[in-house]
Amino acid sequence: MNFSERLASLSGKPDIIMIITDQERATQHFPDNWEKDNLKTLTFLKQNGFSFDRAFCNTCMCSPSRSTLLTGLYPAQHHVTQTLTEGGKYSPGEVTLDSTLPNVARMLASNGYDVHYRGKWHVSKGADGGSPAPSDIAMYGFRGWQAPDAGEDTAPENFGGGFANHDGTYIQQAIDFLKNARELRAQGKGKPYCLILSLVNPHDVLCYPRGFQYGYDDNFLNGPLTLPQTVNEDLVANGKPAAQAQVKTSAGLGLGLLDTPEKQTNYLNFYGNLLRLIDTEIGFFIDELYKEVDGSKLADQALVIRLADHGEMGMAHGGMRQKAFVAYEEALRVPMVFSNPILFPETANYKGTQQLASLIDIMPTIAAVTNAAPPEGLRGTNLLPLLDEDRPVQDAILFTFDDTKASAADKASVVKAANRIRCVRTAEWKYTHYFDALGGYPDEFELYDLRDKEALEYENLAHNPAYIEIRMQMAKLLEEQIRQKLSIHPESFNENEFAEWYQQQG
């Protein structure tokens, strides 16, 4: 049977469970079998699911990426370009997600779903400019959210783990939701549901070395992870955009220096242990989902969508961390797994794909799975054909970055360089254009050859004469993607105008 036939075999519309982690990159640069040995829940979901192994975020930083995931739109359309802060000079002017925009909650509610949200929000604020109230989240169509929000900054009281342990609370809220759903089903009541479970970790990695002591002990710094090959890269000598070296320096000042191999290794193993911790906690929820009661399991009716909002540099490219002002694979590639024991039996031969997918594709894909009417103007691609046949459904992924403050509430820009990014990634190449919208700093470019799956994006080929034709092709593709995906209404593409502009670039 194909996927549509298997979907039709379920008893009614499938329940949808979306599990979002914060700052979890697709497994990269780690020892062989590390994921299998340490991320037992993710491994289980893959065994009973389908993995998109070349999945990407379409923008970095929490608020913009989460807004894209919830709306199926780029920041150019939903306007959440900055990570939301509070109490700073620029905090009051930050644009929050418009509650009147179409989103996944409204789409599914219109199709008969009971839509709930538990966990980290971070796409809007309360009336006082601080954390939202449950009534604020309800304005977006999500039911059941419980304060507080968490993971918005480096404050220990907002940690996912540690003494605050917000993730533990969110997991228990989600487990309670499943128990209630099971009781309603047993009574012959209840609509199909969508539950979004949004978690903080491994975002707590930003508390090392400062703030680490608030609930984490030294054992969290131990592990088998070693530094990536590009840890000692000289970004300036390698011709990388100036913003990269600058944001590395800024992170050292704001989060604490990682100026020795020991500290860098500690950071990386802390990250690995946070991945293991949150995977274990998700496992408690999955155990409840798979619990058999009176001969049935909620898991049989639920499509679990497991993903993250963006990745983490993890000491790659000169010892960078976090995800700002870059378009490297470490920051962009995220886990994306669809899981259900009926739709994706463990014995199936076809369990994953290397074809391109991204977070903006989730909205149209959920619409197709649930037979909901998708809102007009969605910019993503329905991924369902990939579940039956390993053939591309799109030729390129568009990534944008406009978060010039990068969580710094008192600065208009963290770097004094081209500070915004437009990037296009195909199966074989990546082309990145850095620019300053105010025109104060020169444009900068990157071109990387990704034909080798182990490519490290070490050598910037943008100014290598041997790749002038490839660069021209990728620049043209980027312009086409921008006009088609970022405009309110897709625009026609004038090749002559583009060629004239391109010849003026460095």
Coordinates of C-alpha atoms in Angstrom, one line a residue:
M1 CA 0.0 0.0 0.0
N2 CA 1.1 3.6 -0.6
F3 CA 1.0 6.2 2.1
S4 CA -2.4 7.5 1.2
E5 CA -3.9 3.9 1.4
R6 CA -2.2 3.3 4.8
L7 CA -3.5 6.7 6.0
A8 CA -7.1 5.7 5.0
S9 CA -6.8 2.5 7.1
L10 CA -6.7 4.6 10.3
S11 CA -10.0 5.0 12.1
G12 CA -10.8 8.5 11.0
K13 CA -8.6 11.6 10.8
P14 CA -5.2 11.1 12.3
D15 CA -4.2 12.9 15.5
I16 CA -1.2 15.2 15.0
I17 CA 1.5 15.5 17.6
M18 CA 4.3 17.9 16.9
I19 CA 7.3 17.7 19.2
I20 CA 9.7 20.7 18.9
T21 CA 13.1 21.0 20.5
D22 CA 15.1 24.2 20.7
Q23 CA 18.6 24.3 19.1
E24 CA 18.9 20.6 18.2
R25 CA 20.8 20.1 15.0
A26 CA 20.7 17.0 12.9
T27 CA 23.5 14.7 14.2
Q28 CA 26.8 15.8 12.7
H29 CA 30.4 15.3 13.6
F30 CA 29.6 12.9 16.4
P31 CA 31.1 9.4 16.7
D32 CA 29.5 6.5 14.7
N33 CA 26.4 5.2 16.4
W34 CA 26.3 8.0 18.9
E35 CA 22.7 8.9 18.0
K36 CA 21.6 5.2 18.2
D37 CA 23.3 4.7 21.6
N38 CA 22.3 8.0 23.2
L39 CA 19.1 9.2 21.6
K40 CA 16.9 6.1 22.2
T41 CA 13.6 7.9 21.7
L42 CA 14.6 9.5 18.4
T43 CA 15.9 6.1 17.2
F44 CA 12.6 4.5 18.2
L45 CA 10.6 7.1 16.3
K46 CA 12.8 6.6 13.2
Q47 CA 12.4 2.8 13.5
N48 CA 8.6 3.3 13.5
G49 CA 8.7 6.2 11.1
F50 CA 10.2 8.1 8.2
S51 CA 13.3 10.3 8.5
F52 CA 14.0 13.4 6.4
D53 CA 17.8 13.4 6.6
R54 CA 18.3 16.6 4.6
A55 CA 15.9 18.8 6.5
F56 CA 16.6 22.5 7.2
C57 CA 15.2 25.5 9.0
N58 CA 14.3 28.4 6.8
T59 CA 15.6 31.1 9.3
C60 CA 17.6 31.0 12.4
M61 CA 16.9 32.2 16.0
C62 CA 13.9 31.1 18.0
S63 CA 11.1 33.5 17.4
P64 CA 11.5 33.9 13.6
S65 CA 11.9 30.2 13.0
R66 CA 9.0 29.2 15.2
S67 CA 6.8 31.7 13.5
T68 CA 7.7 30.2 10.2
L69 CA 6.9 26.7 11.4
L70 CA 3.5 27.8 12.8
T71 CA 2.4 29.8 9.7
G72 CA 4.1 28.3 6.7
L73 CA 5.5 31.8 5.8
Y74 CA 8.9 33.4 5.7
P75 CA 9.8 36.3 8.1
A76 CA 9.3 38.6 5.1
Q77 CA 5.6 37.7 5.3
H78 CA 5.0 37.1 9.0
H79 CA 7.3 39.9 10.0
V80 CA 8.8 38.3 13.1
T81 CA 12.4 39.0 12.2
Q82 CA 14.0 39.5 15.6
T83 CA 14.2 37.2 18.6
L84 CA 11.8 38.6 21.2
T85 CA 13.3 40.2 24.3
E86 CA 12.0 42.2 27.2
G87 CA 13.2 45.1 29.2
G88 CA 15.7 46.4 26.7
K89 CA 16.1 49.6 24.6
Y90 CA 14.8 47.9 21.5
S91 CA 12.4 45.4 23.1
P92 CA 9.2 47.5 22.7
G93 CA 9.7 47.8 18.9
E94 CA 10.0 44.1 18.3
V95 CA 7.3 42.7 16.0
T96 CA 5.4 39.8 17.4
L97 CA 3.4 37.2 15.5
D98 CA 0.1 38.6 14.3
S99 CA -2.7 36.5 15.8
T100 CA -4.9 37.2 12.7
L101 CA -2.5 35.4 10.3
P102 CA -3.5 31.9 9.2
N103 CA -1.6 29.3 11.2
V104 CA -1.6 25.6 11.9
A105 CA -4.1 25.9 14.8
R106 CA -6.7 27.8 12.8
M107 CA -6.2 25.5 9.8
L108 CA -6.8 22.3 11.8
A109 CA -9.6 23.8 14.0
S110 CA -11.5 24.6 10.8
N111 CA -11.1 20.9 9.9
G112 CA -12.6 19.7 13.1
Y113 CA -9.5 19.3 15.3
D114 CA -9.1 20.1 19.0
V115 CA -5.8 22.0 18.9
H116 CA -3.6 22.3 22.0
Y117 CA -0.2 23.8 22.8
R118 CA 2.1 23.0 25.7
G119 CA 5.6 24.4 26.4
K120 CA 7.8 27.1 25.0
W121 CA 6.1 29.8 23.0
H122 CA 8.3 32.8 22.4
V123 CA 6.6 34.3 19.4
S124 CA 4.5 36.9 21.2
K125 CA 4.4 38.9 24.4
G126 CA 1.9 39.7 27.1
A127 CA 0.1 43.0 27.2
D128 CA 2.8 44.4 29.4
G129 CA 5.6 43.5 27.0
G130 CA 6.6 40.5 29.2
S131 CA 5.6 36.8 29.2
P132 CA 2.2 36.0 27.7
A133 CA -0.8 34.7 29.5
P134 CA -2.9 31.6 28.4
S135 CA -5.5 34.0 27.0
D136 CA -2.8 35.5 24.8
I137 CA -1.9 32.2 23.2
A138 CA -5.6 31.3 22.9
M139 CA -5.9 34.3 20.5
Y140 CA -3.9 32.2 18.0
G141 CA -6.3 29.3 18.2
F142 CA -4.3 27.1 20.6
R143 CA -6.0 25.7 23.7
G144 CA -4.6 24.6 27.1
W145 CA -1.4 26.5 27.2
Q146 CA -0.1 26.9 30.8
A147 CA 2.3 29.7 31.9
P148 CA 5.1 30.3 32.2
D149 CA 7.0 30.6 29.0
A150 CA 10.6 29.5 29.1
G151 CA 13.9 29.4 27.2
E152 CA 13.7 33.0 26.0
D153 CA 17.1 34.0 27.3
T154 CA 20.0 33.1 29.6
A155 CA 18.3 33.6 32.9
P156 CA 18.5 30.4 35.1
E157 CA 14.8 30.7 36.0
N158 CA 14.0 30.1 32.3
F159 CA 16.2 27.0 31.8
G160 CA 14.6 23.9 30.3
G161 CA 16.5 21.8 32.8
G162 CA 18.6 22.6 35.9
F163 CA 16.8 23.9 38.9
A164 CA 14.0 25.5 36.8
N165 CA 13.3 22.2 34.9
H166 CA 10.6 23.7 32.7
D167 CA 10.9 20.8 30.3
G168 CA 10.0 18.3 33.0
T169 CA 6.8 20.3 33.6
Y170 CA 5.9 20.6 29.9
I171 CA 6.4 16.8 29.5
Q172 CA 4.1 16.1 32.4
Q173 CA 1.5 18.5 31.0
A174 CA 1.6 16.6 27.7
I175 CA 1.3 13.3 29.4
D176 CA -1.8 14.5 31.3
F177 CA -3.2 15.6 27.9
L178 CA -2.8 12.1 26.6
K179 CA -4.4 10.5 29.6
N180 CA -7.4 12.9 29.2
A181 CA -7.6 12.1 25.5
R182 CA -7.6 8.4 26.3
E183 CA -10.5 8.8 28.8
L184 CA -12.5 10.8 26.2
R185 CA -12.0 8.1 23.6
A186 CA -13.1 5.4 26.0
Q187 CA -16.3 7.3 26.5
G188 CA -16.9 7.6 22.8
K189 CA -16.2 11.4 23.0
G190 CA -13.5 13.7 21.7
K191 CA -12.5 15.1 18.3
P192 CA -9.2 14.4 16.5
Y193 CA -6.6 16.4 18.2
C194 CA -3.4 18.2 17.5
L195 CA -0.9 18.7 20.3
I196 CA 2.2 20.8 19.9
L197 CA 4.7 20.0 22.6
S198 CA 7.5 22.6 22.5
L199 CA 10.6 22.0 24.6
V200 CA 13.5 24.2 25.6
N201 CA 16.5 21.9 25.6
P202 CA 19.2 21.5 24.3
H203 CA 19.0 25.4 24.4
D204 CA 20.5 25.4 27.9
V205 CA 23.9 24.9 26.3
L206 CA 24.2 28.7 26.2
C207 CA 24.6 28.7 30.0
Y208 CA 28.1 27.2 29.8
P209 CA 30.4 28.5 31.1
R210 CA 28.3 31.2 32.8
G211 CA 25.2 30.1 34.7
F212 CA 26.2 26.4 34.4
Q213 CA 26.0 25.9 38.2
Y214 CA 22.3 26.5 38.3
G215 CA 21.2 22.9 38.5
Y216 CA 23.8 21.1 36.3
D217 CA 26.8 19.3 37.8
D218 CA 30.2 18.5 36.3
N219 CA 29.0 15.2 35.0
F220 CA 27.2 17.1 32.2
L221 CA 30.6 18.1 30.9
N222 CA 31.8 14.6 30.4
G223 CA 31.4 12.5 27.3
P224 CA 33.0 11.0 24.2
L225 CA 32.5 14.0 21.9
T226 CA 35.6 15.6 20.4
L227 CA 36.0 18.9 18.6
P228 CA 35.0 19.2 14.9
Q229 CA 37.7 19.3 12.2
T230 CA 37.0 23.0 11.6
V231 CA 37.4 24.2 15.2
N232 CA 40.6 26.0 14.5
E233 CA 39.5 27.6 11.2
D234 CA 40.7 31.1 10.7
L235 CA 37.5 32.8 9.5
V236 CA 39.2 35.9 8.3
A237 CA 42.1 34.2 6.4
N238 CA 39.5 31.8 4.8
G239 CA 37.6 34.7 3.4
K240 CA 34.4 34.2 5.4
P241 CA 31.9 37.0 5.9
A242 CA 33.1 39.5 8.6
A243 CA 30.0 39.0 10.7
Q244 CA 31.1 35.4 11.6
A245 CA 34.3 36.4 13.4
Q246 CA 32.5 39.3 15.0
V247 CA 29.6 37.3 16.4
K248 CA 32.1 34.7 17.7
T249 CA 33.8 37.5 19.7
S250 CA 30.4 38.9 20.8
A251 CA 29.4 35.4 22.1
G252 CA 32.5 35.2 24.2
L253 CA 31.8 38.5 25.8
G254 CA 28.1 37.8 26.4
L255 CA 28.1 34.1 27.3
G256 CA 31.6 33.5 28.6
L257 CA 34.9 32.8 26.8
L258 CA 35.6 29.3 25.4
D259 CA 39.3 30.0 24.9
T260 CA 40.8 26.6 25.6
P261 CA 40.3 23.2 24.0
E262 CA 39.1 22.0 27.4
K263 CA 36.3 24.5 27.6
Q264 CA 35.4 23.9 24.0
T265 CA 35.2 20.2 24.6
N266 CA 33.2 20.8 27.8
Y267 CA 30.7 22.9 25.8
L268 CA 30.3 20.2 23.1
N269 CA 29.8 17.4 25.6
F270 CA 27.4 19.5 27.6
Y271 CA 25.4 19.9 24.4
G272 CA 25.5 16.1 23.8
N273 CA 24.3 15.4 27.3
L274 CA 21.5 17.9 26.9
L275 CA 20.4 16.1 23.7
R276 CA 20.4 12.9 25.7
L277 CA 18.5 14.4 28.5
I278 CA 15.7 15.9 26.4
D279 CA 15.5 12.7 24.4
T280 CA 15.0 10.7 27.6
E281 CA 12.2 13.1 28.7
I282 CA 10.5 12.9 25.4
G283 CA 10.6 9.2 25.9
F284 CA 8.4 9.4 28.9
F285 CA 5.8 11.1 26.7
I286 CA 6.2 8.5 23.9
D287 CA 5.8 5.7 26.5
E288 CA 2.4 7.1 27.5
L289 CA 1.5 7.4 23.8
Y290 CA 2.3 3.7 23.2
K291 CA 0.7 2.5 26.4
E292 CA -1.8 -0.2 25.6
V293 CA -5.1 0.2 27.5
D294 CA -8.1 -2.1 26.8
G295 CA -6.4 -3.4 23.7
S296 CA -5.6 -0.1 22.0
K297 CA -2.8 2.5 21.9
L298 CA -3.1 6.2 21.1
A299 CA 0.0 5.8 19.1
D300 CA -1.8 3.9 16.4
Q301 CA -3.9 6.9 15.5
A302 CA -1.3 9.7 16.0
L303 CA 1.2 11.0 13.5
V304 CA 4.2 12.2 15.5
I305 CA 6.2 15.0 13.8
R306 CA 9.6 15.3 15.6
L307 CA 11.7 18.3 14.7
A308 CA 13.6 21.4 16.0
D309 CA 13.5 25.1 15.3
H310 CA 17.2 25.4 14.3
G311 CA 20.6 23.9 14.9
E312 CA 23.8 24.7 16.8
M313 CA 27.3 25.5 15.5
G314 CA 28.9 23.3 18.2
M315 CA 32.4 24.7 17.9
A316 CA 32.6 24.3 14.2
H317 CA 34.2 26.9 11.9
G318 CA 36.7 28.5 14.3
G319 CA 34.9 27.6 17.5
M320 CA 31.6 29.2 16.8
R321 CA 28.5 28.5 18.9
Q322 CA 24.8 29.2 18.7
K323 CA 23.3 30.0 15.3
A324 CA 23.4 33.7 14.5
F325 CA 24.8 35.3 11.3
V326 CA 25.7 32.0 9.6
A327 CA 24.2 29.6 7.0
Y328 CA 26.4 26.6 7.8
E329 CA 24.9 23.1 7.9
E330 CA 25.5 22.9 11.6
A331 CA 23.0 25.8 12.2
L332 CA 20.5 24.9 9.4
R333 CA 20.1 21.1 9.4
V334 CA 17.6 19.8 11.9
P335 CA 16.0 16.5 12.7
M336 CA 12.7 15.8 11.0
V337 CA 10.9 12.5 11.6
F338 CA 7.3 11.5 10.9
S339 CA 6.4 8.5 13.0
N340 CA 3.4 6.1 13.4
P341 CA 3.6 2.3 13.8
I342 CA 0.8 1.7 11.3
L343 CA 1.8 4.2 8.7
F344 CA 5.5 3.4 8.9
P345 CA 5.9 -0.3 10.0
E346 CA 9.3 -1.2 11.4
T347 CA 9.7 -3.8 8.7
A348 CA 9.3 -1.4 5.8
N349 CA 12.3 -1.1 3.5
Y350 CA 11.9 2.6 2.7
K351 CA 12.5 4.5 6.0
G352 CA 14.0 7.8 5.0
T353 CA 15.2 10.2 2.3
Q354 CA 18.1 12.5 1.5
Q355 CA 15.8 14.7 -0.6
L356 CA 15.5 18.4 0.5
A357 CA 12.9 19.3 3.1
S358 CA 12.4 22.3 5.4
L359 CA 10.3 23.6 8.3
I360 CA 8.2 25.8 6.0
D361 CA 7.0 22.6 4.3
I362 CA 5.3 21.3 7.5
M363 CA 2.1 23.4 7.1
P364 CA 1.2 22.2 3.6
T365 CA 2.2 18.7 4.5
I366 CA -0.1 18.6 7.6
A367 CA -2.8 20.1 5.4
A368 CA -2.4 17.1 3.0
V369 CA -2.3 14.5 5.8
T370 CA -5.5 15.8 7.4
N371 CA -7.3 16.8 4.2
A372 CA -7.5 20.3 5.5
A373 CA -7.8 23.3 3.2
P374 CA -4.4 25.0 3.3
P375 CA -4.4 28.8 3.7
E376 CA -3.6 30.9 0.6
G377 CA -0.1 32.0 0.2
L378 CA 1.8 29.2 1.9
R379 CA 5.4 29.2 0.7
G380 CA 6.3 25.6 1.5
T381 CA 6.0 22.3 -0.4
N382 CA 3.9 19.2 0.4
L383 CA 6.3 16.5 1.4
L384 CA 3.9 13.5 1.2
P385 CA 5.1 12.3 -2.2
L386 CA 8.5 11.6 -0.6
L387 CA 6.8 9.1 1.7
D388 CA 6.2 6.9 -1.4
E389 CA 9.0 7.6 -3.8
D390 CA 12.5 8.9 -3.3
R391 CA 12.4 11.6 -5.9
P392 CA 12.8 15.4 -5.2
V393 CA 9.7 17.5 -4.6
Q394 CA 11.8 20.7 -4.7
D395 CA 15.1 21.8 -6.2
A396 CA 16.2 24.2 -3.6
I397 CA 15.8 25.5 0.0
L398 CA 15.7 29.2 0.7
F399 CA 17.1 30.4 4.0
T400 CA 16.9 34.0 5.3
F401 CA 18.4 35.7 8.4
D402 CA 17.3 39.2 9.5
D403 CA 17.8 39.0 13.2
T404 CA 20.4 41.8 13.4
K405 CA 20.0 42.1 17.2
A406 CA 20.4 38.3 17.8
S407 CA 18.8 38.5 21.2
A408 CA 20.7 41.7 22.3
A409 CA 17.9 43.9 23.5
D410 CA 20.0 47.0 23.7
K411 CA 21.7 46.9 20.2
A412 CA 20.3 47.5 16.8
S413 CA 23.0 45.1 15.4
V414 CA 25.4 42.8 17.2
V415 CA 28.0 43.1 14.3
K416 CA 29.4 46.0 12.3
A417 CA 29.3 44.3 9.0
A418 CA 26.8 43.0 6.5
N419 CA 24.3 41.5 8.9
R420 CA 21.5 40.0 6.9
I421 CA 21.5 36.8 4.8
R422 CA 19.8 35.3 1.8
C423 CA 20.9 31.7 1.1
V424 CA 19.9 29.0 -1.4
R425 CA 20.8 25.4 -0.9
T426 CA 20.5 22.7 -3.6
A427 CA 21.4 19.1 -3.3
E428 CA 24.9 19.9 -4.5
W429 CA 25.7 23.6 -3.8
K430 CA 25.1 26.4 -1.3
Y431 CA 25.3 30.1 -2.1
T432 CA 25.0 32.8 0.5
H433 CA 24.6 36.6 0.1
Y434 CA 25.3 38.7 3.2
F435 CA 24.1 42.3 3.0
D436 CA 23.5 45.4 5.1
A437 CA 20.0 46.8 4.3
L438 CA 21.2 50.3 5.3
G439 CA 24.1 50.2 2.8
G440 CA 26.8 50.9 5.3
Y441 CA 28.8 47.8 4.8
P442 CA 29.8 45.9 1.6
D443 CA 28.0 42.8 0.4
E444 CA 29.8 39.5 1.1
F445 CA 29.3 36.1 -0.5
E446 CA 29.9 32.4 0.1
L447 CA 29.8 29.4 -2.3
Y448 CA 30.2 25.8 -1.0
D449 CA 30.5 22.5 -2.9
L450 CA 28.2 20.0 -1.1
R451 CA 28.5 17.1 -3.6
D452 CA 30.5 15.2 -1.0
K453 CA 28.0 14.4 1.8
E454 CA 30.9 14.9 4.3
A455 CA 31.6 18.4 3.0
L456 CA 32.8 20.8 5.7
E457 CA 32.1 24.1 4.1
Y458 CA 35.7 25.1 4.8
E459 CA 36.7 26.5 1.5
N460 CA 34.7 29.5 0.3
L461 CA 34.6 29.2 -3.5
A462 CA 32.7 32.5 -4.1
H463 CA 35.8 34.3 -5.5
N464 CA 37.5 31.3 -7.1
P465 CA 37.7 31.9 -10.8
A466 CA 37.2 28.2 -11.5
Y467 CA 33.7 28.4 -10.1
I468 CA 32.5 31.6 -11.8
E469 CA 29.8 29.8 -13.8
I470 CA 28.5 27.9 -10.8
R471 CA 28.4 31.1 -8.8
M472 CA 26.4 32.8 -11.5
Q473 CA 23.9 30.0 -11.7
M474 CA 23.5 29.9 -8.0
A475 CA 23.1 33.7 -7.7
K476 CA 20.4 33.6 -10.4
L477 CA 18.7 30.7 -8.5
L478 CA 18.8 32.7 -5.3
E479 CA 17.2 35.7 -7.0
E480 CA 14.5 33.5 -8.4
Q481 CA 13.8 32.0 -5.0
I482 CA 13.6 35.4 -3.4
R483 CA 11.1 36.8 -5.9
Q484 CA 8.9 33.7 -5.7
K485 CA 9.0 33.1 -2.0
L486 CA 9.6 36.4 -0.2
S487 CA 7.3 38.7 -2.1
I488 CA 3.7 39.1 -1.0
H489 CA 2.8 38.2 -4.5
P490 CA 5.4 36.2 -6.6
E491 CA 7.2 38.5 -9.0
S492 CA 8.4 37.8 -12.5
F493 CA 12.2 37.5 -13.0
N494 CA 14.0 39.8 -15.4
E495 CA 17.2 38.1 -16.4
N496 CA 18.7 41.2 -18.0
E497 CA 18.2 43.4 -14.9
F498 CA 19.7 40.6 -12.7
A499 CA 22.7 40.2 -15.0
E500 CA 23.4 43.9 -14.8
W501 CA 23.2 43.9 -11.0
Y502 CA 25.3 40.8 -10.7
Q503 CA 28.2 42.2 -12.7
Q504 CA 28.5 45.0 -10.2
Q505 CA 29.0 42.7 -7.3
G506 CA 32.4 41.6 -5.9

